[in-house]
PDB file of C-alpha atoms in Angstrom:
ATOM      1  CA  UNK A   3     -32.769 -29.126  58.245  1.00 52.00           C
ATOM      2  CA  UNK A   4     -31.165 -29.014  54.814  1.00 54.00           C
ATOM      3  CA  UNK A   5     -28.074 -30.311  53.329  1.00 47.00           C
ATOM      4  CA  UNK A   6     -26.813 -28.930  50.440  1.00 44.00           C
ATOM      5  CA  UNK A   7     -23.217 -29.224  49.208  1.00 68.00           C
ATOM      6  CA  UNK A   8     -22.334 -30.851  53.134  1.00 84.00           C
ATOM      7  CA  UNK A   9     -24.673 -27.831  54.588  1.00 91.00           C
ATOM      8  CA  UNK A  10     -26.401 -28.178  57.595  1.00 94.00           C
ATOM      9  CA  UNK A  11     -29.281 -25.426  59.080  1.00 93.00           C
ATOM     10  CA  UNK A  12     -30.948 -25.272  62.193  1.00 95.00           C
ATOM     11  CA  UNK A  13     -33.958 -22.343  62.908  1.00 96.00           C
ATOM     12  CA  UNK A  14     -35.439 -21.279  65.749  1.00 96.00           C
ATOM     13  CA  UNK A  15     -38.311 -19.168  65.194  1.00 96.00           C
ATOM     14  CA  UNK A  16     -40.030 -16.324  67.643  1.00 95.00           C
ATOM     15  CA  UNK A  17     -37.166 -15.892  69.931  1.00 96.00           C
ATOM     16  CA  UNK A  18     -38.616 -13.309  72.132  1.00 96.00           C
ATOM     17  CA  UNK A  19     -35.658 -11.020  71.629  1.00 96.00           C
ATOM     18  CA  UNK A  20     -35.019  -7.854  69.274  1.00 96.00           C
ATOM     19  CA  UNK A  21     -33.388  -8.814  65.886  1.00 96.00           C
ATOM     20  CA  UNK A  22     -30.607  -5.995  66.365  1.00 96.00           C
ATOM     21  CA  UNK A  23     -29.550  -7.113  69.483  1.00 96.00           C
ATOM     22  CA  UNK A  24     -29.848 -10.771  68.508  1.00 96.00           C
ATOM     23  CA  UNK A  25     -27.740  -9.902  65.059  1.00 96.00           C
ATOM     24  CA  UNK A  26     -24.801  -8.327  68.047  1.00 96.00           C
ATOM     25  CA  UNK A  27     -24.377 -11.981  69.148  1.00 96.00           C
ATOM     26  CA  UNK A  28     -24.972 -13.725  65.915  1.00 95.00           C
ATOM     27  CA  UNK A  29     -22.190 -11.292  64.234  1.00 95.00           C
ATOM     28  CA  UNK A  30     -19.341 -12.493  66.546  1.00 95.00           C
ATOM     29  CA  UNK A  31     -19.810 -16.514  65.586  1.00 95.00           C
ATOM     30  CA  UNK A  32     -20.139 -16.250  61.717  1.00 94.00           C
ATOM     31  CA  UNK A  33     -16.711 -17.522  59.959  1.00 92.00           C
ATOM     32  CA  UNK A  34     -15.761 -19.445  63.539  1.00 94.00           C
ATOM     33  CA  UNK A  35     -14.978 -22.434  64.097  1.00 95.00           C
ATOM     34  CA  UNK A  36     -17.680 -24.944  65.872  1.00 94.00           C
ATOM     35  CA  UNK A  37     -15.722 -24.917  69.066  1.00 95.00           C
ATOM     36  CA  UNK A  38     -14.411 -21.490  69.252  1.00 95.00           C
ATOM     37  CA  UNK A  39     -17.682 -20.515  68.460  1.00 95.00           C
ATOM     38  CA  UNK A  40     -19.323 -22.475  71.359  1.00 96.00           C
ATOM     39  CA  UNK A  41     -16.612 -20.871  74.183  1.00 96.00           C
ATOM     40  CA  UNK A  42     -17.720 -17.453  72.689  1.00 95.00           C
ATOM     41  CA  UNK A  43     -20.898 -18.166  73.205  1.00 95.00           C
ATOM     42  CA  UNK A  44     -20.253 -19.203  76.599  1.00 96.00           C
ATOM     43  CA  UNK A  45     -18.615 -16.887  78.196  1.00 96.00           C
ATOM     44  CA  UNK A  46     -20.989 -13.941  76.339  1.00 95.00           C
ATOM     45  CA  UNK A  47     -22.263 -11.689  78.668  1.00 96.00           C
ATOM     46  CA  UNK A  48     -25.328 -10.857  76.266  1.00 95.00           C
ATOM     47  CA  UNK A  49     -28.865 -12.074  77.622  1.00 95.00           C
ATOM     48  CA  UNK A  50     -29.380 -13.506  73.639  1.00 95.00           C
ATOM     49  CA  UNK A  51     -25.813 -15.497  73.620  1.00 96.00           C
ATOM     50  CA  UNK A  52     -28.248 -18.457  76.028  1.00 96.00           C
ATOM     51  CA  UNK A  53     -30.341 -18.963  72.542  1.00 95.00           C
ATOM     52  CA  UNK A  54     -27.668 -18.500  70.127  1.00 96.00           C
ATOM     53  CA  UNK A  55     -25.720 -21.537  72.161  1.00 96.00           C
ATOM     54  CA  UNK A  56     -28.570 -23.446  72.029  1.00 96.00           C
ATOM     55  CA  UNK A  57     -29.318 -23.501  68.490  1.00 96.00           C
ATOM     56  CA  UNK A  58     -25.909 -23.902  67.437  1.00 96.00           C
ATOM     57  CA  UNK A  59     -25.736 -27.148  69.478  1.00 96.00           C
ATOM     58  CA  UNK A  60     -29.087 -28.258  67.628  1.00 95.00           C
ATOM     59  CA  UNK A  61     -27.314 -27.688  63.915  1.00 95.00           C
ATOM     60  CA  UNK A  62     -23.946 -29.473  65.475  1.00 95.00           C
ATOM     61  CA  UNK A  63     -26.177 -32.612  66.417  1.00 95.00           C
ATOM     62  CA  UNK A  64     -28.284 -32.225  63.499  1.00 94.00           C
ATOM     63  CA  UNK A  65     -24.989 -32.567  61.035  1.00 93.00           C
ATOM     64  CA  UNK A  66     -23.408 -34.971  63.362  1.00 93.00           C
ATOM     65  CA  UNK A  67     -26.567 -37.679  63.440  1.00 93.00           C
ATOM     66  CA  UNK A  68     -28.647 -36.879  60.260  1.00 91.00           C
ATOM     67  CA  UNK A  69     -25.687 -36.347  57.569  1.00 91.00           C
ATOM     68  CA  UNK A  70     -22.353 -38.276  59.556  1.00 90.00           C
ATOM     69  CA  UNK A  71     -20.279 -34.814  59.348  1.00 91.00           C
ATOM     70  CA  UNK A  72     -16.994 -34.792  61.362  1.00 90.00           C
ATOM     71  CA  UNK A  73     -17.727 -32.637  64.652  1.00 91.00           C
ATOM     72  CA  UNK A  74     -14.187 -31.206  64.559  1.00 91.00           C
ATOM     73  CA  UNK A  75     -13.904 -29.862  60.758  1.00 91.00           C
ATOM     74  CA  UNK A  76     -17.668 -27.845  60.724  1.00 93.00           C
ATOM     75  CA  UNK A  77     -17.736 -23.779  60.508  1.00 95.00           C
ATOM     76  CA  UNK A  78     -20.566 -21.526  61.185  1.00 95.00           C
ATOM     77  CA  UNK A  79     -20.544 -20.939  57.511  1.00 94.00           C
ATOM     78  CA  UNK A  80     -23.444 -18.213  57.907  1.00 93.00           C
ATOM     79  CA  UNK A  81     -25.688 -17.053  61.172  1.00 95.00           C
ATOM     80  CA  UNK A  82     -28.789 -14.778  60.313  1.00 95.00           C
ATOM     81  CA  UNK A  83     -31.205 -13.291  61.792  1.00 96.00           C
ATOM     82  CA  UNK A  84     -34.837 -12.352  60.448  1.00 96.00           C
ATOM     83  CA  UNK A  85     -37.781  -9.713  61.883  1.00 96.00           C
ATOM     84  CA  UNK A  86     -40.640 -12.137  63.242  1.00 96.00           C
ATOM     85  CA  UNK A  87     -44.489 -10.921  65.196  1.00 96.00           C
ATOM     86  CA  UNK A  88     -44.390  -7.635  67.162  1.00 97.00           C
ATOM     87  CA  UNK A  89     -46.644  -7.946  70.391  1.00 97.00           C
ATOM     88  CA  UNK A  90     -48.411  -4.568  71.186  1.00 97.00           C
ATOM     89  CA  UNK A  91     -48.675  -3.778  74.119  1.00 97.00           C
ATOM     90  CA  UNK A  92     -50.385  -0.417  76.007  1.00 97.00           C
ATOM     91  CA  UNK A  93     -49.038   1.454  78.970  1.00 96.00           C
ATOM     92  CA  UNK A  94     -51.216   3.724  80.999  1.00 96.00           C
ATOM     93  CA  UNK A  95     -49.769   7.341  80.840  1.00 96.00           C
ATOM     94  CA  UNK A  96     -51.075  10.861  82.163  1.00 96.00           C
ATOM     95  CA  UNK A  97     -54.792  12.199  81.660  1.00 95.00           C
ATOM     96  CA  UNK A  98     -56.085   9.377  80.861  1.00 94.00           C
ATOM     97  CA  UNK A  99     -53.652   8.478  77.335  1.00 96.00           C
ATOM     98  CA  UNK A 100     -52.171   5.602  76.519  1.00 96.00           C
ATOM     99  CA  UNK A 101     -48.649   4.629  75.358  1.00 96.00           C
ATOM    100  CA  UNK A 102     -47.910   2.116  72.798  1.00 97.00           C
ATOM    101  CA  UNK A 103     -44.970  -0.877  73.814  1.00 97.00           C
ATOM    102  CA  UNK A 104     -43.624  -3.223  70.793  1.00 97.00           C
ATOM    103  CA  UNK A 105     -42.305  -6.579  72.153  1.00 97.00           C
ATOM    104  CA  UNK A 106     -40.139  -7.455  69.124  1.00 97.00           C
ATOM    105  CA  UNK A 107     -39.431 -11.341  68.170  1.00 97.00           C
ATOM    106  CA  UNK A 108     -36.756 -12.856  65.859  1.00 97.00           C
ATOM    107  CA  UNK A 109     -35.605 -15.922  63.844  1.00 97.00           C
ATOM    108  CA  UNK A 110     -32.311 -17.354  64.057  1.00 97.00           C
ATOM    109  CA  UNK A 111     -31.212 -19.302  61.456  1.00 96.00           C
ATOM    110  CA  UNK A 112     -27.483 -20.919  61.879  1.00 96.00           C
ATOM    111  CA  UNK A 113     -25.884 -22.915  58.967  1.00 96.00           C
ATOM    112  CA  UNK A 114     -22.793 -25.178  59.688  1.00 95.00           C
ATOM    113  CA  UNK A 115     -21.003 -26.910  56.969  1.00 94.00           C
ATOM    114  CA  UNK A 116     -17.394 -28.648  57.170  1.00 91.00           C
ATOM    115  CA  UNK A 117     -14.626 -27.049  56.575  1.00 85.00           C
ATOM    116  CA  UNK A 118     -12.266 -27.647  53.309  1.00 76.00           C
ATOM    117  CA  UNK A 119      -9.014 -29.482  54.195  1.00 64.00           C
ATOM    118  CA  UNK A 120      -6.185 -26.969  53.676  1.00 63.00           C
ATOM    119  CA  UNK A 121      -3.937 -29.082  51.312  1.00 59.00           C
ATOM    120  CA  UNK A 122      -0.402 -29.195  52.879  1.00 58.00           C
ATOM    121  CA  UNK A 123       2.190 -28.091  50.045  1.00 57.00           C
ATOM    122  CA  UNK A 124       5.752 -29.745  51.034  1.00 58.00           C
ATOM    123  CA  UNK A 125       9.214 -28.263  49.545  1.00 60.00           C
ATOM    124  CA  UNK A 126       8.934 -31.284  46.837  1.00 59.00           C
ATOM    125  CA  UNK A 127       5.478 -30.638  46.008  1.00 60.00           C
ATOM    126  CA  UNK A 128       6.066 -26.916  45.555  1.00 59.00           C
ATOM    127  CA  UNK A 129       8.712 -27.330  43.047  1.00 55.00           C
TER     128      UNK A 129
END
């Protein structure tokens, strides 16, 4: 957990999931909103959305209790994902051969920050 400039990261490391189809659900909550983000995730039919939830719950407490950000002004400001192990695994195949089986595992790393307050121009203001 790091806070830079009101920035808040959470990791999870050797999520036993491929990093492309990981990056799939990752794409759709970058830019969101917290919230938005969280029914997204929710109502994903992707097996990977389950992790993705939880971690983004973990950076929304961790800004919330370690740095005293506001719950309803933080963004997913970015949501990456990185290539961890490869398990190898062997399958039997005909005449006695063998056939090879990678079990791919990622890291997700989501970073939340809050959002700047739009400032409201009025018609006096403007002029």
């Amino acid at each position: 957990m790091v806070a830079s400039k009101k920035q808040v990261k959470a990791v999870a490391r050797t999520i036993r999931i491929s990093p492309q189809k990981l990056n799939l659900v990752a794409e759709t909550i970058r830019g969101l909103k917290v919230d938005k983000a969280l029914a997204q995730l929710t109502f994903s039919r992707k097996r990977a959305a389950v992790d993705v939830k939880k971690l983004l719950t973990a950076a929304i407490a961790n800004a919330e209790n370690n740095f005293g950000m506001d719950i309803d002004n933080l963004v997913v400001a970015e949501a990456y994902v990185g290539k961890a192990m490869v398990m190898k695994r062997w399958h039997a195949a005909a005449k006695g051969s063998g056939h090879r089986i990678l079990k791919p595992f990622s890291n997700l790393t989501i970073v939340v920050k809050e959002a700047e307050a739009k400032k409201e121009t009025t018609k006096k203001e403007a002029k």
